[in-house]
Amino acid sequence: SVESVLTAAQSFFETFVLTNCFEPLIQTPKTLVLHSRARKYEGELQMCRLEVSAVDFSDYHPLKAITELGRKRREKEEEVGSDFEPWSSKRGEILSRFTTTEKLSINLFMGSDKSKASSPSSAVSEKVRTRLEELDDLEEGSQRELLNLSQQDYVNRIEELNQSLKEAWGSDQKVKALKIVIQCSKLLSDTSVIQFYPSKFVLITDILDTFGGLVYDRIWSMCHILLPSLWHFLKLISSLMWFSESFSADDVNDTAKETCLNWFFKIASIRELVPRLYVEAALLKCNRFLTNSGIQETLQRLTAMIRGIGDPLVAVYTRAYLCRVGMEVAPHLKDSLNKNFFDLLASFRQIHGESVQNQLAQQRVEIPIYLTLYSPAIHWILQCVAYRAPEVLLTEMMDRCKKLGNNALLLNSVMWAFRAEFVAMRATDFIGMIKDCDEAGFPKHLLFASLGRSLSCADPPESERLSILNEAWKVVTKVRSPRDYINCAEIWVEFTCRHFTKREVNTVLADIIKHMTPDRAFEDAYPQLQSVIKKILPHFHDFSVLFSMEKFLPFLDMFQKDSVRVEVCKSIMEVFIKHQQEATRDPVILNALLHICKTMHDSVNALTLDDEKRSLSLLINGFIRMVSFGRDFEQQLSFCVEARATFCNLEPVIIHLIHTVNQLAMETRCVMKGNHSRKTAAFVRACAAYSFITIPSLTSIFSRLNLYLLSGQVALANQCLSQADAFLKAAVSLLPEVPRTISIEGKQRSSEPFLLDFINNFLSTLLVVPDHPEQGVLYLVRGLLNMVQDYTWEDNSDAKIRVYISALPLLAAMSQESYLYTIPKVDSNETLYGGDPKFIAEINKLCETLIAQVLDHLKGLGRDEGVRRQGSLAFSLFGCLLAHGDLRNNKLNQLAVNLWNLSHKHGFCDTRTSVRTLEYIKHQAQQADLSHLSDMTARLSLQSRA
């Protein structure tokens, strides 16, 4: 309980006595006393205020015109926008989906001496004849067949061919490069391992794309573009690529055209249809060098040629490649895309023909599996056709699909490729078409999955939504295979969350649990189950509603794998932190999230990376930050006690809890405003006890130091003087344990800068800390300085002396009649001593000792090579005397002048800083009470190193 914690802590406070660290600092012989000048803080503050000046908030930016010009140019050039999904995004999914364990074969081009580049002296006609003979040599068998290759071996061989193509091209063996491309294209006629065909298509077309780019760049480099005006020249210089896309065939010289024709003549000599089609399609863009209408004519011709391919699978992928190249080169030519689609419809009856059935029986491939092989190609063709197509065309295509009958494969691709809005508005019609499809040919749950994917992006008519969900779920819930079930169900979760309440979502979760729990099927479906969670969370920002769903927490229990469970918990906490607007005390939310955070915390072990620990800590701290019990402060403290025990392995969370408790103590005092003062004081002491007990558990010594100081400041602000005293003593006693180096982001760094920063903050706090009646005058200051003197500093370090110099402003401030800052209801030494001469004398003695230590150190630096350090320290001490000393004292004035001269003696002082300091002194000398600075200014001179 809070009372027991308070009792234990109070007894500790009473017995906490530090030894050997608060004895008076060893006195050195008297040399000089720091006479502090009287300060008028309010007047000094007014003089330091900045002048207010108007600022012109103009939207002008020197790059604005350029960026707008570039944006307009890009908008004009990009006929295919970012809303078109590129082929590259589909490539990886195809390669991972269509795999095989069957053995594969490949014909490799072996090369010949004939393929070497001819000498420059050869006649053009001889060169052409030789290269044509080399091309024929390929047809006659300059190749080697590799058998029994695994899928990975096959992929490696294809990669080798791609590299050989680049090497042959780079060594000017153009015909050899063409032979490699032809050889690879022939592989697309082979369907002996039919399940691997889509992946083989991806690999081979990569080589074709490489070849097409090499040929185009080669011909482009031979072009001498006609530049009729300076404007064209400037356009070329500013953007060569942009200009390269804007030329016409009339701008191409004869040499480039002849080279281009030569390539097309070589392609025309390829005897087999499939490689000839693919290679010419790869060079489609090169038609721009010949005629302005070449691309359109070639697209129409190649589209017609594809009708001669007998195998429907080979034909559909050939059409897909032609559509892909066409979209890249001339996306505005829609006629060829439409013709390819309509030719595809006409060839659908071939799929159920005798030759295909015999092939499937020979390879033991079922018709549903075979039909899925068409999906990537048909998806792509329909995506190209439907891109920015008018509503009329899409409606016509849908009507043609209806007329085919048993068109599940095509219907599936239509729902994939057509705009989601188009499908959503006709969702009921699509459901009717799905019902009419044959279940044996293409599973209906796959069709409903495609429909659900569209409905997750666009909304159907409101009156049809419930019937759509009921029809879909009738099919989904009957799927027996857990894998097929969850693949379809996780898609429809999005639709359910978008349009229905927690009741329907809870029903869906219950059905998923029912299907995935038997035989622990959920262990093979973690990605899909994670997707379900990620689809639910964006629609339920009110976590009281989310956790009130009966099946949500049981659904989370299916995540048995530690790494997956932690990722799910992280995703929940990210949404909570992002969308929770107000602090909560709802027990349902707190218990659930506390369990989730504990799951994340318990995953931490010795092998957990620091980045992962930081990530988890941020999420847990975000949860703690959103917990508030209002004015029930004891309940809030009890929660922090529970959280400390729960998250003890994450130090950032413990640090955050200590900060939270300190903030809680401050809020308590502000809210109560003196009411129930005895109870409030007890609670504040309980908060102090929490911090005092918790801080020693931290491993970071600077975290402990800073939290001791912070907690002491909070205790002091709440008039808990004994607790504040204990915190500050604990901080001082910890100083000897500070190591000379600390680890920061895996690197060892010196701890001195951090230690100096802490000591300076500590010194600024000591101004308002009243002396303990039983400990003597300035006992905390003396204890700190003793620790600084005994600490083992780095060799050749001036840190200790800099601390002594930093302590002088504190002592000067302590000698003032009114302190610069005080704490309400806390009597500082200004009140306790009331300017007692004995107190001032103690301050002067301490100043005397510190100055003596600094001057002795400066003398030591003058005897070795430390003159640069000597100058820096001398200037720091000069600044301290200037700001806080009474320079009307002749000895102190002379010391300041000597320190100035010493700092400039060897020319290491920054000239700019010196000049500004002199200007400041002259400005200050204009004040009546500082007129004595004028005489000193005359004795300060600037010196530079010779």
GROMACS .gro file of N, CA and C in nm, residues 64-164:
model
  303
   64LYS      N    1   1.085   2.812  -5.675
   64LYS     CA    2   0.943   2.787  -5.698
   64LYS      C    3   0.910   2.779  -5.846
   65ALA      N    4   0.961   2.875  -5.925
   65ALA     CA    5   0.930   2.877  -6.068
   65ALA      C    6   0.981   2.751  -6.137
   66ILE      N    7   1.102   2.706  -6.098
   66ILE     CA    8   1.161   2.589  -6.162
   66ILE      C    9   1.080   2.464  -6.130
   67THR      N   10   1.043   2.448  -6.003
   67THR     CA   11   0.969   2.328  -5.966
   67THR      C   12   0.832   2.324  -6.032
   68GLU      N   13   0.766   2.439  -6.043
   68GLU     CA   14   0.636   2.441  -6.110
   68GLU      C   15   0.650   2.407  -6.256
   69LEU      N   16   0.758   2.458  -6.320
   69LEU     CA   17   0.779   2.427  -6.461
   69LEU      C   18   0.802   2.278  -6.479
   70GLY      N   19   0.885   2.220  -6.389
   70GLY     CA   20   0.912   2.077  -6.399
   70GLY      C   21   0.788   1.994  -6.376
   71ARG      N   22   0.702   2.040  -6.282
   71ARG     CA   23   0.580   1.965  -6.254
   71ARG      C   24   0.487   1.967  -6.374
   72LYS      N   25   0.473   2.084  -6.437
   72LYS     CA   26   0.386   2.092  -6.554
   72LYS      C   27   0.437   2.005  -6.667
   73ARG      N   28   0.571   2.005  -6.684
   73ARG     CA   29   0.627   1.923  -6.792
   73ARG      C   30   0.600   1.776  -6.767
   74ARG      N   31   0.619   1.732  -6.640
   74ARG     CA   32   0.597   1.591  -6.611
   74ARG      C   33   0.451   1.553  -6.630
   75GLU      N   34   0.360   1.641  -6.588
   75GLU     CA   35   0.218   1.612  -6.605
   75GLU      C   36   0.183   1.598  -6.753
   76LYS      N   37   0.251   1.674  -6.837
   76LYS     CA   38   0.222   1.667  -6.979
   76LYS      C   39   0.278   1.539  -7.040
   77GLU      N   40   0.396   1.497  -6.991
   77GLU     CA   41   0.463   1.383  -7.052
   77GLU      C   42   0.404   1.250  -7.005
   78GLU      N   43   0.367   1.238  -6.880
   78GLU     CA   44   0.327   1.111  -6.825
   78GLU      C   45   0.183   1.078  -6.863
   79GLU      N   46   0.170   1.013  -6.977
   79GLU     CA   47   0.036   0.972  -7.021
   79GLU      C   48  -0.015   0.857  -6.934
   80VAL      N   49   0.077   0.773  -6.883
   80VAL     CA   50   0.040   0.670  -6.787
   80VAL      C   51   0.075   0.723  -6.650
   81GLY      N   52  -0.027   0.749  -6.568
   81GLY     CA   53  -0.004   0.813  -6.439
   81GLY      C   54   0.028   0.714  -6.329
   82SER      N   55   0.041   0.766  -6.210
   82SER     CA   56   0.073   0.683  -6.094
   82SER      C   57  -0.041   0.591  -6.054
   83ASP      N   58  -0.161   0.615  -6.107
   83ASP     CA   59  -0.274   0.529  -6.075
   83ASP      C   60  -0.272   0.399  -6.154
   84PHE      N   61  -0.174   0.384  -6.244
   84PHE     CA   62  -0.160   0.260  -6.321
   84PHE      C   63  -0.054   0.174  -6.254
   85GLU      N   64  -0.094   0.053  -6.211
   85GLU     CA   65   0.001  -0.035  -6.141
   85GLU      C   66   0.100  -0.092  -6.241
   86PRO      N   67   0.230  -0.067  -6.225
   86PRO     CA   68   0.329  -0.111  -6.324
   86PRO      C   69   0.353  -0.261  -6.317
   87TRP      N   70   0.410  -0.311  -6.425
   87TRP     CA   71   0.441  -0.453  -6.432
   87TRP      C   72   0.542  -0.493  -6.325
   88SER      N   73   0.634  -0.405  -6.293
   88SER     CA   74   0.739  -0.438  -6.196
   88SER      C   75   0.680  -0.476  -6.061
   89SER      N   76   0.564  -0.421  -6.026
   89SER     CA   77   0.503  -0.454  -5.896
   89SER      C   78   0.442  -0.593  -5.895
   90LYS      N   79   0.418  -0.651  -6.011
   90LYS     CA   80   0.358  -0.784  -6.020
   90LYS      C   81   0.463  -0.893  -6.034
   91ARG      N   82   0.584  -0.853  -6.075
   91ARG     CA   83   0.688  -0.949  -6.107
   91ARG      C   84   0.721  -1.043  -5.990
   92GLY      N   85   0.745  -0.984  -5.872
   92GLY     CA   86   0.783  -1.065  -5.756
   92GLY      C   87   0.675  -1.163  -5.714
   93GLU      N   88   0.549  -1.119  -5.719
   93GLU     CA   89   0.439  -1.205  -5.678
   93GLU      C   90   0.425  -1.325  -5.771
   94ILE      N   91   0.446  -1.304  -5.900
   94ILE     CA   92   0.437  -1.414  -5.997
   94ILE      C   93   0.548  -1.515  -5.972
   95LEU      N   94   0.670  -1.468  -5.951
   95LEU     CA   95   0.783  -1.559  -5.931
   95LEU      C   96   0.767  -1.642  -5.804
   96SER      N   97   0.709  -1.585  -5.700
   96SER     CA   98   0.691  -1.659  -5.575
   96SER      C   99   0.570  -1.752  -5.579
   97ARG      N  100   0.474  -1.720  -5.663
   97ARG     CA  101   0.350  -1.798  -5.666
   97ARG      C  102   0.360  -1.919  -5.757
   98PHE      N  103   0.420  -1.903  -5.873
   98PHE     CA  104   0.422  -2.012  -5.972
   98PHE      C  105   0.559  -2.080  -5.969
   99THR      N  106   0.566  -2.185  -5.889
   99THR     CA  107   0.691  -2.259  -5.873
   99THR      C  108   0.669  -2.406  -5.910
  100THR      N  109   0.776  -2.481  -5.912
  100THR     CA  110   0.765  -2.622  -5.947
  100THR      C  111   0.880  -2.700  -5.885
  101THR      N  112   0.857  -2.830  -5.866
  101THR     CA  113   0.963  -2.922  -5.823
  101THR      C  114   1.005  -3.013  -5.937
  102GLU      N  115   0.940  -2.995  -6.054
  102GLU     CA  116   0.975  -3.075  -6.170
  102GLU      C  117   1.111  -3.032  -6.225
  103LYS      N  118   1.176  -3.122  -6.301
  103LYS     CA  119   1.303  -3.091  -6.364
  103LYS      C  120   1.279  -3.014  -6.493
  104LEU      N  121   1.364  -2.915  -6.519
  104LEU     CA  122   1.349  -2.827  -6.635
  104LEU      C  123   1.466  -2.846  -6.729
  105SER      N  124   1.449  -2.803  -6.852
  105SER     CA  125   1.557  -2.810  -6.951
  105SER      C  126   1.569  -2.675  -7.020
  106ILE      N  127   1.688  -2.653  -7.077
  106ILE     CA  128   1.714  -2.525  -7.143
  106ILE      C  129   1.818  -2.546  -7.251
  107ASN      N  130   1.801  -2.478  -7.364
  107ASN     CA  131   1.899  -2.480  -7.472
  107ASN      C  132   1.987  -2.357  -7.460
  108LEU      N  133   2.118  -2.379  -7.445
  108LEU     CA  134   2.211  -2.269  -7.431
  108LEU      C  135   2.286  -2.246  -7.560
  109PHE      N  136   2.298  -2.121  -7.603
  109PHE     CA  137   2.378  -2.083  -7.719
  109PHE      C  138   2.526  -2.095  -7.683
  110MET      N  139   2.602  -2.169  -7.766
  110MET     CA  140   2.742  -2.195  -7.735
  110MET      C  141   2.836  -2.094  -7.798
  111GLY      N  142   2.788  -2.020  -7.897
  111GLY     CA  143   2.875  -1.921  -7.962
  111GLY      C  144   2.961  -1.986  -8.069
  112SER      N  145   3.020  -1.902  -8.155
  112SER     CA  146   3.112  -1.950  -8.258
  112SER      C  147   3.203  -1.838  -8.299
  113ASP      N  148   3.309  -1.873  -8.367
  113ASP     CA  149   3.405  -1.772  -8.411
  113ASP      C  150   3.344  -1.677  -8.511
  114LYS      N  151   3.242  -1.723  -8.580
  114LYS     CA  152   3.181  -1.638  -8.681
  114LYS      C  153   3.115  -1.515  -8.620
  115SER      N  154   3.082  -1.523  -8.494
  115SER     CA  155   3.006  -1.413  -8.433
  115SER      C  156   3.094  -1.297  -8.392
  116LYS      N  157   3.225  -1.306  -8.414
  116LYS     CA  158   3.313  -1.195  -8.380
  116LYS      C  159   3.290  -1.079  -8.474
  117ALA      N  160   3.312  -0.961  -8.423
  117ALA     CA  161   3.289  -0.841  -8.503
  117ALA      C  162   3.382  -0.840  -8.625
  118SER      N  163   3.329  -0.805  -8.742
  118SER     CA  164   3.410  -0.799  -8.864
  118SER      C  165   3.499  -0.676  -8.861
  119SER      N  166   3.602  -0.681  -8.938
  119SER     CA  167   3.698  -0.571  -8.941
  119SER      C  168   3.637  -0.450  -9.008
  120PRO      N  169   3.686  -0.331  -8.972
  120PRO     CA  170   3.629  -0.208  -9.029
  120PRO      C  171   3.644  -0.198  -9.180
  121SER      N  172   3.741  -0.270  -9.236
  121SER     CA  173   3.764  -0.258  -9.380
  121SER      C  174   3.667  -0.339  -9.464
  122SER      N  175   3.586  -0.423  -9.397
  122SER     CA  176   3.491  -0.506  -9.473
  122SER      C  177   3.388  -0.418  -9.541
  123ALA      N  178   3.346  -0.461  -9.656
  123ALA     CA  179   3.241  -0.389  -9.727
  123ALA      C  180   3.110  -0.410  -9.655
  124VAL      N  181   3.018  -0.313  -9.672
  124VAL     CA  182   2.891  -0.320  -9.603
  124VAL      C  183   2.814  -0.444  -9.645
  125SER      N  184   2.810  -0.472  -9.775
  125SER     CA  185   2.734  -0.587  -9.824
  125SER      C  186   2.793  -0.717  -9.772
  126GLU      N  187   2.927  -0.725  -9.763
  126GLU     CA  188   2.991  -0.844  -9.710
  126GLU      C  189   2.957  -0.863  -9.563
  127LYS      N  190   2.954  -0.753  -9.490
  127LYS     CA  191   2.922  -0.757  -9.347
  127LYS      C  192   2.780  -0.809  -9.326
  128VAL      N  193   2.686  -0.760  -9.405
  128VAL     CA  194   2.548  -0.802  -9.392
  128VAL      C  195   2.535  -0.950  -9.423
  129ARG      N  196   2.601  -0.994  -9.528
  129ARG     CA  197   2.593  -1.135  -9.567
  129ARG      C  198   2.652  -1.226  -9.458
  130THR      N  199   2.762  -1.181  -9.402
  130THR     CA  200   2.826  -1.260  -9.297
  130THR      C  201   2.737  -1.274  -9.175
  131ARG      N  202   2.674  -1.164  -9.137
  131ARG     CA  203   2.589  -1.167  -9.018
  131ARG      C  204   2.464  -1.250  -9.041
  132LEU      N  205   2.413  -1.250  -9.165
  132LEU     CA  206   2.298  -1.335  -9.195
  132LEU      C  207   2.336  -1.481  -9.189
  133GLU      N  208   2.458  -1.512  -9.232
  133GLU     CA  209   2.505  -1.649  -9.222
  133GLU      C  210   2.520  -1.692  -9.076
  134GLU      N  211   2.568  -1.598  -8.994
  134GLU     CA  212   2.581  -1.629  -8.852
  134GLU      C  213   2.444  -1.655  -8.790
  135LEU      N  214   2.346  -1.581  -8.837
  135LEU     CA  215   2.211  -1.600  -8.786
  135LEU      C  216   2.158  -1.737  -8.826
  136ASP      N  217   2.186  -1.779  -8.947
  136ASP     CA  218   2.145  -1.912  -8.991
  136ASP      C  219   2.215  -2.021  -8.912
  137ASP      N  220   2.338  -1.992  -8.869
  137ASP     CA  221   2.415  -2.090  -8.795
  137ASP      C  222   2.342  -2.131  -8.667
  138LEU      N  223   2.269  -2.039  -8.608
  138LEU     CA  224   2.191  -2.071  -8.488
  138LEU      C  225   2.082  -2.172  -8.521
  139GLU      N  226   2.017  -2.152  -8.631
  139GLU     CA  227   1.908  -2.243  -8.669
  139GLU      C  228   1.962  -2.383  -8.697
  140GLU      N  229   2.091  -2.392  -8.730
  140GLU     CA  230   2.147  -2.522  -8.769
  140GLU      C  231   2.208  -2.595  -8.650
  141GLY      N  232   2.204  -2.539  -8.530
  141GLY     CA  233   2.239  -2.620  -8.413
  141GLY      C  234   2.359  -2.577  -8.334
  142SER      N  235   2.396  -2.451  -8.331
  142SER     CA  236   2.509  -2.408  -8.245
  142SER      C  237   2.458  -2.385  -8.104
  143GLN      N  238   2.414  -2.492  -8.041
  143GLN     CA  239   2.351  -2.482  -7.911
  143GLN      C  240   2.370  -2.612  -7.835
  144ARG      N  241   2.347  -2.607  -7.702
  144ARG     CA  242   2.362  -2.725  -7.617
  144ARG      C  243   2.244  -2.731  -7.522
  145GLU      N  244   2.185  -2.847  -7.509
  145GLU     CA  245   2.067  -2.862  -7.424
  145GLU      C  246   2.109  -2.912  -7.287
  146LEU      N  247   2.061  -2.839  -7.183
  146LEU     CA  248   2.087  -2.878  -7.045
  146LEU      C  249   1.959  -2.937  -6.988
  147LEU      N  250   1.970  -3.058  -6.933
  147LEU     CA  251   1.853  -3.131  -6.884
  147LEU      C  252   1.857  -3.142  -6.732
  148ASN      N  253   1.741  -3.178  -6.676
  148ASN     CA  254   1.730  -3.210  -6.534
  148ASN      C  255   1.777  -3.095  -6.443
  149LEU      N  256   1.733  -2.976  -6.476
  149LEU     CA  257   1.768  -2.860  -6.394
  149LEU      C  258   1.658  -2.836  -6.290
  150SER      N  259   1.701  -2.803  -6.169
  150SER     CA  260   1.604  -2.761  -6.068
  150SER      C  261   1.557  -2.620  -6.103
  151GLN      N  262   1.452  -2.574  -6.033
  151GLN     CA  263   1.402  -2.440  -6.061
  151GLN      C  264   1.510  -2.334  -6.037
  152GLN      N  265   1.585  -2.348  -5.927
  152GLN     CA  266   1.689  -2.249  -5.898
  152GLN      C  267   1.800  -2.254  -6.001
  153ASP      N  268   1.838  -2.376  -6.045
  153ASP     CA  269   1.940  -2.387  -6.149
  153ASP      C  270   1.892  -2.320  -6.277
  154TYR      N  271   1.764  -2.339  -6.306
  154TYR     CA  272   1.707  -2.278  -6.428
  154TYR      C  273   1.714  -2.125  -6.419
  155VAL      N  274   1.676  -2.073  -6.304
  155VAL     CA  275   1.682  -1.928  -6.286
  155VAL      C  276   1.825  -1.877  -6.300
  156ASN      N  277   1.920  -1.951  -6.243
  156ASN     CA  278   2.061  -1.910  -6.253
  156ASN      C  279   2.109  -1.909  -6.397
  157ARG      N  280   2.067  -2.010  -6.474
  157ARG     CA  281   2.108  -2.015  -6.615
  157ARG      C  282   2.051  -1.898  -6.694
  158ILE      N  283   1.926  -1.863  -6.664
  158ILE     CA  284   1.866  -1.747  -6.732
  158ILE      C  285   1.942  -1.620  -6.698
  159GLU      N  286   1.980  -1.607  -6.572
  159GLU     CA  287   2.058  -1.489  -6.532
  159GLU      C  288   2.193  -1.487  -6.604
  160GLU      N  289   2.252  -1.604  -6.622
  160GLU     CA  290   2.379  -1.610  -6.696
  160GLU      C  291   2.361  -1.565  -6.840
  161LEU      N  292   2.249  -1.606  -6.900
  161LEU     CA  293   2.222  -1.563  -7.037
  161LEU      C  294   2.203  -1.412  -7.045
  162ASN      N  295   2.135  -1.356  -6.945
  162ASN     CA  296   2.117  -1.210  -6.942
  162ASN      C  297   2.251  -1.139  -6.932
  163GLN      N  298   2.340  -1.192  -6.849
  163GLN     CA  299   2.473  -1.133  -6.836
  163GLN      C  300   2.554  -1.152  -6.964
  164SER      N  301   2.541  -1.270  -7.027
  164SER     CA  302   2.612  -1.293  -7.154
  164SER      C  303   2.565  -1.197  -7.262
   0.00000   0.00000   0.00000
